Structure formats: C-alpha cells, structure tokens
CSV table of C-alpha atoms and ligand atoms in Angstrom, one decimal:
chain,number,residue,atom,x,y,z
F,1,MET,CA,-22.9,-159.9,74.8
F,2,ILE,CA,-26.1,-159.6,76.8
F,3,ILE,CA,-28.0,-156.4,76.6
F,4,THR,CA,-28.5,-154.9,80.1
F,5,ASP,CA,-29.7,-151.4,79.4
F,6,VAL,CA,-31.5,-149.3,76.7
F,7,SER,CA,-31.5,-145.5,77.4
F,8,ALA,CA,-32.4,-142.3,75.7
F,9,ARG,CA,-30.8,-138.9,76.3
F,10,VAL,CA,-32.3,-135.6,74.9
F,11,PHE,CA,-30.1,-132.6,74.4
F,12,ARG,CA,-30.1,-129.3,72.6
F,13,HIS,CA,-27.9,-128.2,69.8
F,14,LYS,CA,-27.7,-125.1,67.5
F,15,THR,CA,-28.7,-125.1,63.9
F,16,ARG,CA,-29.9,-122.8,61.2
F,17,ARG,CA,-32.1,-125.4,59.6
F,18,HIS,CA,-35.9,-124.9,60.1
F,19,SER,CA,-38.8,-127.1,59.0
F,20,ASP,CA,-41.7,-125.7,57.1
F,21,SER,CA,-45.4,-126.8,57.5
F,22,ALA,CA,-44.7,-129.7,55.1
F,23,GLY,CA,-41.6,-130.8,57.0
F,24,HIS,CA,-39.2,-129.6,54.4
F,25,ALA,CA,-36.0,-127.9,55.5
F,26,HIS,CA,-35.0,-124.3,54.8
F,27,PRO,CA,-32.4,-121.9,56.2
F,28,GLY,CA,-33.2,-119.4,58.9
F,29,PRO,CA,-31.8,-117.7,62.0
F,30,GLU,CA,-29.7,-119.9,64.4
F,31,HIS,CA,-31.9,-121.5,67.0
F,32,GLU,CA,-31.7,-124.4,69.4
F,33,VAL,CA,-33.5,-127.7,68.7
F,34,GLU,CA,-33.7,-131.0,70.6
F,35,GLN,CA,-32.1,-134.2,69.5
F,36,GLY,CA,-32.2,-137.7,71.0
F,37,ILE,CA,-29.4,-140.2,71.3
F,38,LEU,CA,-30.3,-143.9,72.0
F,39,THR,CA,-27.7,-146.0,73.8
F,40,ILE,CA,-27.7,-149.8,74.1
F,41,ARG,CA,-25.4,-151.2,76.7
F,42,THR,CA,-24.2,-154.7,77.3
F,43,GLU,CA,-23.0,-156.5,80.4
F,44,ASP,CA,-19.4,-156.0,79.5
F,45,GLY,CA,-19.9,-152.2,79.4
F,46,ASN,CA,-19.8,-151.8,75.6
F,47,GLU,CA,-22.2,-149.3,74.1
F,48,GLY,CA,-23.8,-148.5,70.8
F,49,HIS,CA,-25.4,-145.2,69.9
F,50,SER,CA,-27.7,-143.7,67.3
F,51,PHE,CA,-29.4,-140.3,66.9
F,52,ALA,CA,-33.0,-139.6,66.1
F,53,PRO,CA,-35.7,-137.1,67.1
F,54,PRO,CA,-36.6,-137.5,70.8
F,55,GLU,CA,-40.2,-138.6,70.1
F,56,VAL,CA,-38.9,-141.6,68.3
F,57,MET,CA,-37.3,-142.9,71.5
F,58,ARG,CA,-39.8,-141.4,74.0
F,59,PRO,CA,-40.3,-143.3,77.4
F,60,HIS,CA,-43.6,-145.0,76.3
F,61,VAL,CA,-42.0,-146.6,73.3
F,62,LEU,CA,-38.9,-147.7,75.1
F,63,ASP,CA,-40.8,-149.1,78.1
F,64,LYS,CA,-43.7,-150.7,76.2
F,65,PHE,CA,-41.8,-152.3,73.3
F,66,VAL,CA,-38.0,-151.8,72.9
F,67,ARG,CA,-36.8,-152.8,76.4
F,68,LYS,CA,-39.1,-155.8,76.4
F,69,VAL,CA,-37.6,-157.1,73.2
F,70,LEU,CA,-33.9,-156.2,73.8
F,71,ILE,CA,-33.1,-156.5,77.5
F,72,GLY,CA,-31.5,-159.9,78.3
F,73,GLN,CA,-30.9,-160.7,74.7
F,74,ASP,CA,-27.6,-161.3,72.8
F,75,HIS,CA,-26.9,-158.0,71.0
F,76,ARG,CA,-25.4,-159.9,68.1
F,77,ASP,CA,-28.8,-161.3,67.2
F,78,ARG,CA,-29.8,-158.2,65.2
F,79,GLU,CA,-32.0,-160.1,62.7
F,80,ARG,CA,-34.1,-161.8,65.4
F,81,LEU,CA,-34.4,-158.6,67.4
F,82,TRP,CA,-35.4,-156.6,64.3
F,83,GLN,CA,-38.0,-159.3,63.4
F,84,ASP,CA,-39.4,-159.3,66.9
F,85,LEU,CA,-39.8,-155.5,66.9
F,86,ALA,CA,-41.3,-155.5,63.4
F,87,HIS,CA,-43.9,-158.1,64.3
F,88,TRP,CA,-44.9,-156.0,67.3
F,89,GLN,CA,-45.7,-153.0,65.1
F,90,ARG,CA,-49.0,-154.5,63.9
F,91,GLY,CA,-50.4,-154.6,67.5
F,92,SER,CA,-48.7,-151.4,68.7
F,93,ALA,CA,-51.6,-149.0,67.8
F,94,ALA,CA,-49.2,-147.3,65.4
F,95,GLN,CA,-47.0,-146.3,68.3
F,96,LEU,CA,-44.0,-148.5,67.2
F,97,THR,CA,-42.9,-146.8,64.0
F,98,ASP,CA,-40.3,-147.6,61.4
F,99,ARG,CA,-38.3,-144.7,62.7
F,100,THR,CA,-38.0,-146.4,66.1
F,101,LEU,CA,-37.1,-149.6,64.5
F,102,ALA,CA,-34.4,-147.7,62.6
F,103,VAL,CA,-32.8,-146.0,65.6
F,104,VAL,CA,-32.7,-149.3,67.6
F,105,ASP,CA,-31.3,-151.3,64.6
F,106,CYS,CA,-28.7,-148.6,64.0
F,107,ALA,CA,-27.6,-148.5,67.7
F,108,LEU,CA,-27.3,-152.4,67.6
F,109,TRP,CA,-25.1,-152.1,64.5
F,110,ASP,CA,-23.0,-149.3,66.1
F,111,LEU,CA,-22.7,-151.5,69.2
F,112,ALA,CA,-21.4,-154.5,67.2
F,113,GLY,CA,-18.9,-152.2,65.4
F,114,ARG,CA,-17.7,-150.5,68.6
F,115,THR,CA,-17.4,-153.8,70.4
F,116,LEU,CA,-15.2,-155.3,67.6
F,117,GLY,CA,-13.4,-152.1,66.7
F,118,GLN,CA,-14.7,-152.2,63.1
F,119,PRO,CA,-16.8,-149.9,60.9
F,120,VAL,CA,-20.3,-151.3,60.2
F,121,TYR,CA,-19.7,-151.6,56.5
F,122,LYS,CA,-16.8,-153.9,57.1
F,123,LEU,CA,-19.0,-156.1,59.3
F,124,ILE,CA,-21.6,-156.2,56.5
F,125,GLY,CA,-19.0,-156.9,53.9
F,126,GLY,CA,-17.4,-153.8,52.4
F,127,TYR,CA,-17.6,-153.0,48.7
F,128,ARG,CA,-15.9,-149.6,48.7
F,129,ASP,CA,-14.4,-147.1,51.1
F,130,LYS,CA,-15.4,-144.0,49.1
F,131,VAL,CA,-18.5,-143.2,47.0
F,132,ARG,CA,-19.5,-140.4,44.7
F,133,ALA,CA,-21.9,-137.9,46.3
F,134,TYR,CA,-24.6,-135.9,44.7
F,135,GLY,CA,-25.5,-132.6,46.1
F,136,SER,CA,-29.1,-132.7,47.3
F,137,ILE,CA,-30.4,-129.1,47.2
F,138,MET,CA,-33.1,-128.0,49.6
F,139,CYS,CA,-36.6,-127.3,48.4
F,140,GLY,CA,-37.0,-123.9,46.8
F,141,ASP,CA,-38.0,-120.8,48.8
F,142,GLU,CA,-38.9,-117.1,48.5
F,143,LEU,CA,-35.6,-115.9,50.0
F,144,GLU,CA,-33.8,-113.1,48.2
F,145,GLY,CA,-30.7,-114.6,46.8
F,146,GLY,CA,-31.6,-118.0,48.1
F,147,LEU,CA,-33.5,-120.6,46.0
F,148,ALA,CA,-36.2,-118.2,44.8
F,149,THR,CA,-35.7,-118.2,41.1
F,150,PRO,CA,-34.4,-120.6,38.3
F,151,ASP,CA,-31.2,-118.4,38.1
F,152,ASP,CA,-30.7,-118.9,41.9
F,153,TYR,CA,-30.6,-122.6,41.3
F,154,GLY,CA,-28.2,-122.2,38.3
F,155,ARG,CA,-25.8,-120.1,40.3
F,156,PHE,CA,-25.9,-122.4,43.3
F,157,ALA,CA,-25.3,-125.4,41.0
F,158,GLU,CA,-22.1,-123.7,39.7
F,159,THR,CA,-20.8,-123.5,43.3
F,160,LEU,CA,-21.6,-127.2,43.9
F,161,VAL,CA,-19.6,-128.2,40.8
F,162,ALA,CA,-16.7,-126.0,42.0
F,163,ARG,CA,-16.9,-127.8,45.3
F,164,GLY,CA,-16.5,-131.1,43.5
F,165,TYR,CA,-20.0,-132.6,43.1
F,166,LYS,CA,-20.5,-134.6,40.0
F,167,GLY,CA,-24.2,-135.0,40.6
F,168,ILE,CA,-26.9,-132.6,41.7
F,169,LYS,CA,-30.5,-133.2,42.7
F,170,LEU,CA,-33.0,-130.3,42.8
F,171,HIS,CA,-35.9,-130.3,45.3
F,172,THR,CA,-38.0,-127.7,43.5
F,173,TRP,CA,-40.6,-125.4,44.9
F,174,MET,CA,-43.4,-126.8,47.0
F,175,PRO,CA,-46.1,-125.3,49.3
F,176,PRO,CA,-46.0,-123.4,51.6
F,177,VAL,CA,-44.2,-121.4,48.9
F,178,SER,CA,-47.0,-119.1,47.9
F,179,TRP,CA,-47.2,-119.9,44.1
F,180,ALA,CA,-46.0,-123.6,44.2
F,181,PRO,CA,-46.4,-126.1,42.8
F,182,ASP,CA,-45.6,-125.2,39.2
F,183,VAL,CA,-44.3,-127.6,36.5
F,184,ARG,CA,-43.1,-124.8,34.2
F,185,MET,CA,-41.1,-123.2,37.0
F,186,ASP,CA,-39.7,-126.7,37.9
F,187,LEU,CA,-38.5,-127.1,34.3
F,188,LYS,CA,-37.1,-123.6,34.2
F,189,ALA,CA,-35.0,-124.3,37.3
F,190,CYS,CA,-33.8,-127.6,35.8
F,191,ALA,CA,-33.0,-125.9,32.5
F,192,ALA,CA,-31.0,-123.2,34.4
F,193,VAL,CA,-29.0,-125.8,36.2
F,194,ARG,CA,-28.3,-127.8,33.0
F,195,GLU,CA,-27.2,-124.6,31.3
F,196,ALA,CA,-25.0,-123.7,34.2
F,197,VAL,CA,-23.2,-127.0,34.7
F,198,GLY,CA,-23.0,-128.4,31.2
F,199,PRO,CA,-23.7,-131.9,29.9
F,200,ASP,CA,-21.3,-134.0,32.0
F,201,ILE,CA,-22.9,-133.5,35.5
F,202,SER,CA,-25.6,-135.9,36.5
F,203,LEU,CA,-28.9,-134.2,37.3
F,204,MET,CA,-31.9,-135.5,39.1
F,205,ILE,CA,-35.2,-134.0,40.4
F,206,ASP,CA,-37.2,-134.6,43.6
F,207,ALA,CA,-40.4,-132.8,42.8
F,208,PHE,CA,-43.6,-131.7,44.5
F,209,HIS,CA,-44.9,-135.0,45.8
F,210,TRP,CA,-48.6,-134.6,44.8
F,211,TYR,CA,-48.7,-133.7,41.1
F,212,SER,CA,-51.4,-135.3,39.0
F,213,ARG,CA,-50.5,-138.0,36.5
F,214,THR,CA,-50.6,-135.5,33.6
F,215,ASP,CA,-48.5,-132.9,35.5
F,216,ALA,CA,-45.9,-135.6,36.4
F,217,LEU,CA,-45.9,-136.7,32.8
F,218,ALA,CA,-45.3,-133.2,31.5
F,219,LEU,CA,-42.5,-132.7,34.0
F,220,GLY,CA,-40.9,-136.0,33.0
F,221,ARG,CA,-41.2,-135.2,29.3
F,222,GLY,CA,-39.5,-131.9,29.9
F,223,LEU,CA,-36.7,-133.5,31.9
F,224,GLU,CA,-36.0,-136.0,29.1
F,225,LYS,CA,-35.0,-133.0,26.9
F,226,LEU,CA,-32.6,-131.9,29.6
F,227,ASP,CA,-31.0,-135.3,30.0
F,228,PHE,CA,-31.9,-135.8,33.6
F,229,ASP,CA,-30.9,-139.1,35.2
F,230,TRP,CA,-34.2,-139.7,37.2
F,231,ILE,CA,-37.5,-138.2,38.3
F,232,GLU,CA,-38.3,-138.7,42.0
F,233,GLU,CA,-41.5,-138.6,43.9
F,234,PRO,CA,-43.6,-136.4,41.6
F,235,MET,CA,-46.8,-138.1,42.7
F,236,ASP,CA,-48.2,-139.6,45.9
F,237,GLU,CA,-46.3,-142.8,46.4
F,238,GLN,CA,-49.4,-144.5,47.9
F,239,SER,CA,-50.6,-144.9,44.3
F,240,MET,CA,-48.3,-147.5,42.9
F,241,SER,CA,-50.5,-147.9,39.8
F,242,SER,CA,-49.9,-144.2,39.0
F,243,TYR,CA,-46.1,-144.8,39.1
F,244,ARG,CA,-46.6,-147.9,36.9
F,245,TRP,CA,-48.5,-145.7,34.5
F,246,LEU,CA,-45.8,-143.0,34.6
F,247,SER,CA,-42.9,-145.5,34.1
F,248,ASP,CA,-44.8,-146.9,31.1
F,249,ASN,CA,-45.1,-143.4,29.6
F,250,LEU,CA,-41.7,-142.0,30.3
F,251,ASP,CA,-38.2,-142.8,29.0
F,252,ILE,CA,-36.5,-141.0,32.0
F,253,PRO,CA,-36.0,-143.5,34.8
F,254,VAL,CA,-38.5,-143.3,37.6
F,255,ILE,CA,-37.1,-143.9,41.1
F,256,GLY,CA,-39.0,-144.9,44.2
F,257,PRO,CA,-40.5,-145.4,46.6
F,258,GLU,CA,-38.9,-143.2,49.2
F,259,SER,CA,-41.7,-142.4,51.6
F,260,ALA,CA,-44.2,-145.2,51.0
F,261,ALA,CA,-44.6,-147.5,54.0
F,262,GLY,CA,-44.1,-151.3,53.8
F,263,LYS,CA,-40.3,-151.6,54.0
F,264,HIS,CA,-38.7,-154.1,51.6
F,265,TRP,CA,-42.0,-156.0,51.2
F,266,HIS,CA,-43.7,-153.1,49.5
F,267,ARG,CA,-40.6,-152.3,47.5
F,268,ALA,CA,-40.8,-155.8,46.1
F,269,GLU,CA,-44.2,-155.0,44.8
F,270,TRP,CA,-43.0,-151.8,43.1
F,271,ILE,CA,-40.4,-153.9,41.3
F,272,THR,CA,-42.7,-156.6,40.1
F,273,SER,CA,-45.5,-154.2,39.1
F,274,GLY,CA,-43.1,-152.1,37.0
F,275,ALA,CA,-43.7,-149.0,39.1
F,276,CYS,CA,-40.0,-147.9,39.1
F,277,ASP,CA,-36.8,-148.3,37.1
F,278,ILE,CA,-34.6,-147.6,40.0
F,279,LEU,CA,-35.6,-148.7,43.5
F,280,ARG,CA,-35.2,-146.5,46.6
F,281,THR,CA,-34.6,-147.2,50.2
F,282,GLY,CA,-33.3,-145.4,53.2
F,283,VAL,CA,-32.3,-146.5,56.7
F,284,ASN,CA,-34.9,-144.2,58.3
F,285,ASP,CA,-37.6,-145.1,55.7
F,286,VAL,CA,-37.6,-148.9,56.0
F,287,GLY,CA,-36.7,-149.4,59.7
F,288,GLY,CA,-33.0,-149.7,59.8
F,289,ILE,CA,-29.8,-150.9,58.2
F,290,THR,CA,-31.0,-154.5,58.4
F,291,PRO,CA,-34.1,-153.9,56.1
F,292,ALA,CA,-32.3,-151.4,54.0
F,293,LEU,CA,-29.8,-154.1,53.1
F,294,LYS,CA,-32.6,-156.5,52.3
F,295,THR,CA,-34.0,-153.9,49.9
F,296,LEU,CA,-30.7,-153.3,48.1
F,297,HIS,CA,-30.2,-157.0,47.7
F,298,LEU,CA,-33.7,-157.4,46.4
F,299,ALA,CA,-33.1,-154.8,43.7
F,300,GLU,CA,-29.8,-156.5,42.8
F,301,ALA,CA,-31.6,-159.8,42.2
F,302,PHE,CA,-33.7,-157.9,39.6
F,303,GLY,CA,-30.7,-156.3,37.9
F,304,MET,CA,-31.7,-152.9,39.3
F,305,ASN,CA,-29.9,-150.1,41.1
F,306,CYS,CA,-31.3,-149.0,44.4
F,307,GLU,CA,-30.5,-145.5,45.6
F,308,VAL,CA,-30.3,-144.8,49.3
F,309,HIS,CA,-32.3,-141.8,50.7
F,310,GLY,CA,-30.6,-139.3,52.9
F,311,ASN,CA,-27.2,-138.4,54.3
F,312,THR,CA,-25.9,-139.4,57.8
F,313,ALA,CA,-23.5,-142.1,58.9
F,314,MET,CA,-25.9,-145.0,58.8
F,315,ASN,CA,-26.8,-144.4,55.2
F,316,LEU,CA,-23.2,-144.0,54.2
F,317,GLN,CA,-22.3,-147.3,55.8
F,318,VAL,CA,-25.0,-149.1,53.8
F,319,VAL,CA,-23.9,-147.4,50.5
F,320,ALA,CA,-20.3,-148.5,51.2
F,321,ALA,CA,-21.4,-152.2,51.5
F,322,VAL,CA,-23.2,-152.6,48.2
F,323,LYS,CA,-22.4,-152.3,44.5
F,324,ASN,CA,-25.9,-151.5,43.1
F,325,CYS,CA,-26.1,-147.9,44.4
F,326,ARG,CA,-24.5,-145.1,42.4
F,327,TRP,CA,-24.6,-142.3,44.8
F,328,TYR,CA,-24.5,-141.0,48.4
F,329,GLU,CA,-27.1,-138.3,48.9
F,330,ARG,CA,-25.2,-135.4,50.5
F,331,GLY,CA,-27.4,-132.7,51.8
F,332,LEU,CA,-29.6,-130.9,52.2
F,333,LEU,CA,-27.7,-128.0,50.7
F,334,HIS,CA,-28.5,-124.3,50.4
F,335,PRO,CA,-26.6,-121.1,49.4
F,336,PHE,CA,-27.1,-119.7,52.9
F,337,LEU,CA,-25.7,-122.8,54.8
F,338,GLU,CA,-22.3,-124.3,55.0
F,339,TYR,CA,-22.9,-128.1,55.1
F,340,ASP,CA,-19.3,-128.8,55.9
F,341,ASP,CA,-19.7,-127.0,59.3
F,342,GLY,CA,-21.4,-130.2,60.5
F,343,PHE,CA,-23.1,-130.4,63.9
F,344,ASP,CA,-21.9,-129.2,67.4
F,345,TYR,CA,-22.6,-132.6,68.9
F,346,LEU,CA,-20.2,-134.3,66.5
F,347,ASN,CA,-16.4,-133.7,66.6
F,348,ALA,CA,-16.1,-134.4,62.8
F,349,LEU,CA,-18.2,-134.8,59.7
F,350,SER,CA,-19.5,-138.3,59.2
F,351,ASP,CA,-19.4,-137.8,55.4
F,352,PRO,CA,-16.3,-135.8,54.5
F,353,MET,CA,-16.1,-135.1,50.7
F,354,ASP,CA,-12.9,-134.5,48.8
F,355,ALA,CA,-12.5,-132.1,45.9
F,356,ASP,CA,-13.4,-134.8,43.4
F,357,GLY,CA,-16.8,-135.4,44.9
F,358,PHE,CA,-16.0,-138.6,46.7
F,359,VAL,CA,-17.3,-139.1,50.3
F,360,HIS,CA,-14.8,-141.2,52.3
F,361,VAL,CA,-16.2,-143.6,54.8
F,362,PRO,CA,-14.7,-142.8,58.2
F,363,ASP,CA,-12.3,-145.5,59.5
F,364,ARG,CA,-13.9,-145.2,63.0
F,365,PRO,CA,-15.7,-148.1,64.6
F,366,GLY,CA,-19.4,-148.6,64.4
F,367,LEU,CA,-21.4,-146.1,62.4
F,368,GLY,CA,-18.3,-143.9,62.3
F,369,GLU,CA,-19.7,-141.0,64.3
F,370,ASP,CA,-17.2,-139.0,66.4
F,371,ILE,CA,-19.7,-138.1,69.1
F,372,ASN,CA,-19.1,-135.1,71.4
F,373,PHE,CA,-20.4,-136.6,74.6
F,374,ASP,CA,-19.4,-133.5,76.6
F,375,HIS,CA,-21.7,-131.4,74.4
F,376,ILE,CA,-24.5,-133.9,75.0
F,377,GLU,CA,-24.0,-133.9,78.8
F,378,ASN,CA,-23.6,-130.1,78.9
F,379,ASN,CA,-26.8,-129.5,76.9
F,380,ARG,CA,-29.1,-132.2,78.3
F,381,VAL,CA,-32.7,-131.6,78.8
F,382,ALA,CA,-33.8,-135.1,79.7
J,1,LIG,O1,-39.2,-134.5,52.1
J,1,LIG,C1,-38.2,-134.1,52.7
J,1,LIG,O2,-38.1,-134.0,54.0
J,1,LIG,C2,-36.9,-133.9,52.0
J,1,LIG,O3,-37.2,-133.8,50.7
J,1,LIG,C3,-36.0,-135.1,52.2
J,1,LIG,O4,-36.7,-136.3,52.4
J,1,LIG,C4,-35.0,-135.2,51.2
J,1,LIG,O5,-33.9,-135.7,51.8
J,1,LIG,C5,-35.4,-136.1,50.0
J,1,LIG,O6,-36.5,-136.3,49.6
J,1,LIG,N1,-34.4,-136.7,49.5
J,1,LIG,O7,-34.6,-137.6,48.4
J,2,LIG,MG1,-36.6,-137.7,47.9
C-alpha cells in the first residue's frame, strides 16, 4: 500500500490534431507530438498510470512537490494526498497547477482500481455502465469542406446523427479565424444544424469566450428561437457577475464555469450567485477526479445538473458514478478526422460508442485505459 516511486515517461505519438494560437484543436497533416505518462508504484509492485502533457509532470514539479507529498504514504489516502498537494499550490509560485493535481489524482485512482481489479467508477459507487454522448465539434475553421461555413456544420451534423449521436455541441468560429468572432455567423451555423438534424436532437453551443454582455445576450436570444439546450462560455468566465447578468436575462440555460480557476470552491460561488443554471466541472479543470466528484455532489445538493468537460477515460469514470450529469462529451470531432481511430498508444478506445449514441464504460480495472506500453517504450524521448 505504501508508495515507493513516482515517475514520468515522455513518448512520441502520431496525430492529425494541431493546436492554434488560442489553444483550440483543428485537423492538419499527421505529425508527431509528445505525451507524458505518470506512474505511481507501491511497495507490492502495483502501478497506477495517467496521461498528461509532459510539462505537467516535469522533473521540477515532481521533485519539488509531488514526490515529497506521496513517497512513503498509503496510496489509498487519496483525499489527504489531494488536500496536501492543493494546500501547497498557494506557496508554489504558481508552479503546482490544477493540471498536475489532476494527473496525480487520476494515477492514484487508477492505482486503486488496478490493485483491486475494479474500474474506478465502481470504487466510487457506480450509477450506470453506459451514458449518452454528445458529439463535441471542433471550433470552426477556414478549410475548404471542413467547418468553414454554416452548411459545413449542417452537413457534418447529419453525419453525427447517422453515427448515433443524440446530442451535438458546436464550437463556433474564433480567432485566429480571420473574420471571427461573429454572432450572426454563429447563429447561422446553429440554424443550419437545427435545420439539418430536426427538433429531436439536443443542441448546445460553446462560443467565442470573450463576447461582450450585449453580444452574448444577442447570441443567447437567437439560440432560444432554435431550442438549444445550453449556452456555454460566451464571455470571460472571470467575470462571474456578467454570467449572473446573462442568466438573469436569458431563458436558455447558461452552463459554467469550465475554465475559471477555483475548483469546487469557486463553483459553489457560481451557484449561490445565480451565475449559471447548469454547473460545469472537468477532471483536468478542477484538479482531478476527487474534486470533480465534490463539484458534482455540490450541484446535486442544489438540485442542479453538472456537466463534465471533456472526453478521456477519467471523465467517463466520473460521469458513470453520478446521476446529475446528462452527457459524456465525446470529441473533439471534425469531418476530416476519424475519432474512432483512437490513439496509437492505446490498444482500444476508452470511450466506445454504440449505434444508439451510448458510450459504454470499459470493464477494465482502474481508469479503463488499455495502454500500449510497447509503443511507449519504443517511442520514448525521456
Ligand atoms: O477551449 C478548448 O480547448 C476547447 O474548446 C475544449 O476545451 C473543448 O473541449 C470545450 O470547451 N469543451 O466544452
Ligand atoms: Mg467548453
């Protein structure tokens, strides 16, 4: 049970996903990128693993903070280990981030599951073994036949419904797209999708994240006419009062915060201030599975749903362990990419979806990732 080692490996894998200057993903030519895998090992030889960008588990962070908290401790004491790391953030000169807390917490949950031969959601307390997915479309682009026009979105939405999705979220056009942002174009894309899929598919938007209050209001009013289920991150989430103002002035549910710092503590303030109608959390956004569960349970106490941000095994395990979350966010999707091809460092998809749009939680232990360790060793860079 005692943790004896915490290590990071960095390896290369191939992908066609590229990040733009705002960090949003778009398709491009196949290239190699670096990925990190954190491994926590105990005295009896059991291991837990979690993936994250290499900088999140760089030597300085592991040496100065993570190893000092974990080594010699009982790996089952996840709550205390998480609290100890979270308390060290204040005095870490901003070097110990929520993303590092997340990868450590996820590796500890994976370790617990692999040690006991159980999936994480069963350790938490399972609620379901499959969950409806919404297709989360990439931000718009200027690629011919990609997501360059409202009709492109409409055509792609038709293919997603044919694949089985019963919900679709549009990330619309944002800079560095040359003419973005544009509320009218956002609404044209949303109208094209509603026209293409009909009234029975749930639709949501995740818009340009820095609209003014009046632009966000105009967008929301337009979406109400298209019967969208929620409006997400149309303004800077650091202005909670702007979201309270928007929620007061719109009928369409406002969801958030996704990217605002402050973990479950700040999300409690969003609830009590009336800044959102649906809460939002994400394993990477709040520092792990442990605080993501705290956020979901907080929302439940207020009679609210809380939607979980992002795909990947760790978010699926959390969604499978709660009732007050309608969807699993499956993406990001684009006409030029085949999401079901997965990654070359995993032997199987962590979020397989059936023809009815249900994602089935893998019955594998821990986070449920079928890791290709040969690929990792054969492509190591550190
Ligand atoms: O901002 C991004 O990187 C993407 O939009 C990403 O966070 C996306 O997954 C999202 O916002 N989902 O809600
Ligand atoms: Mg979002």
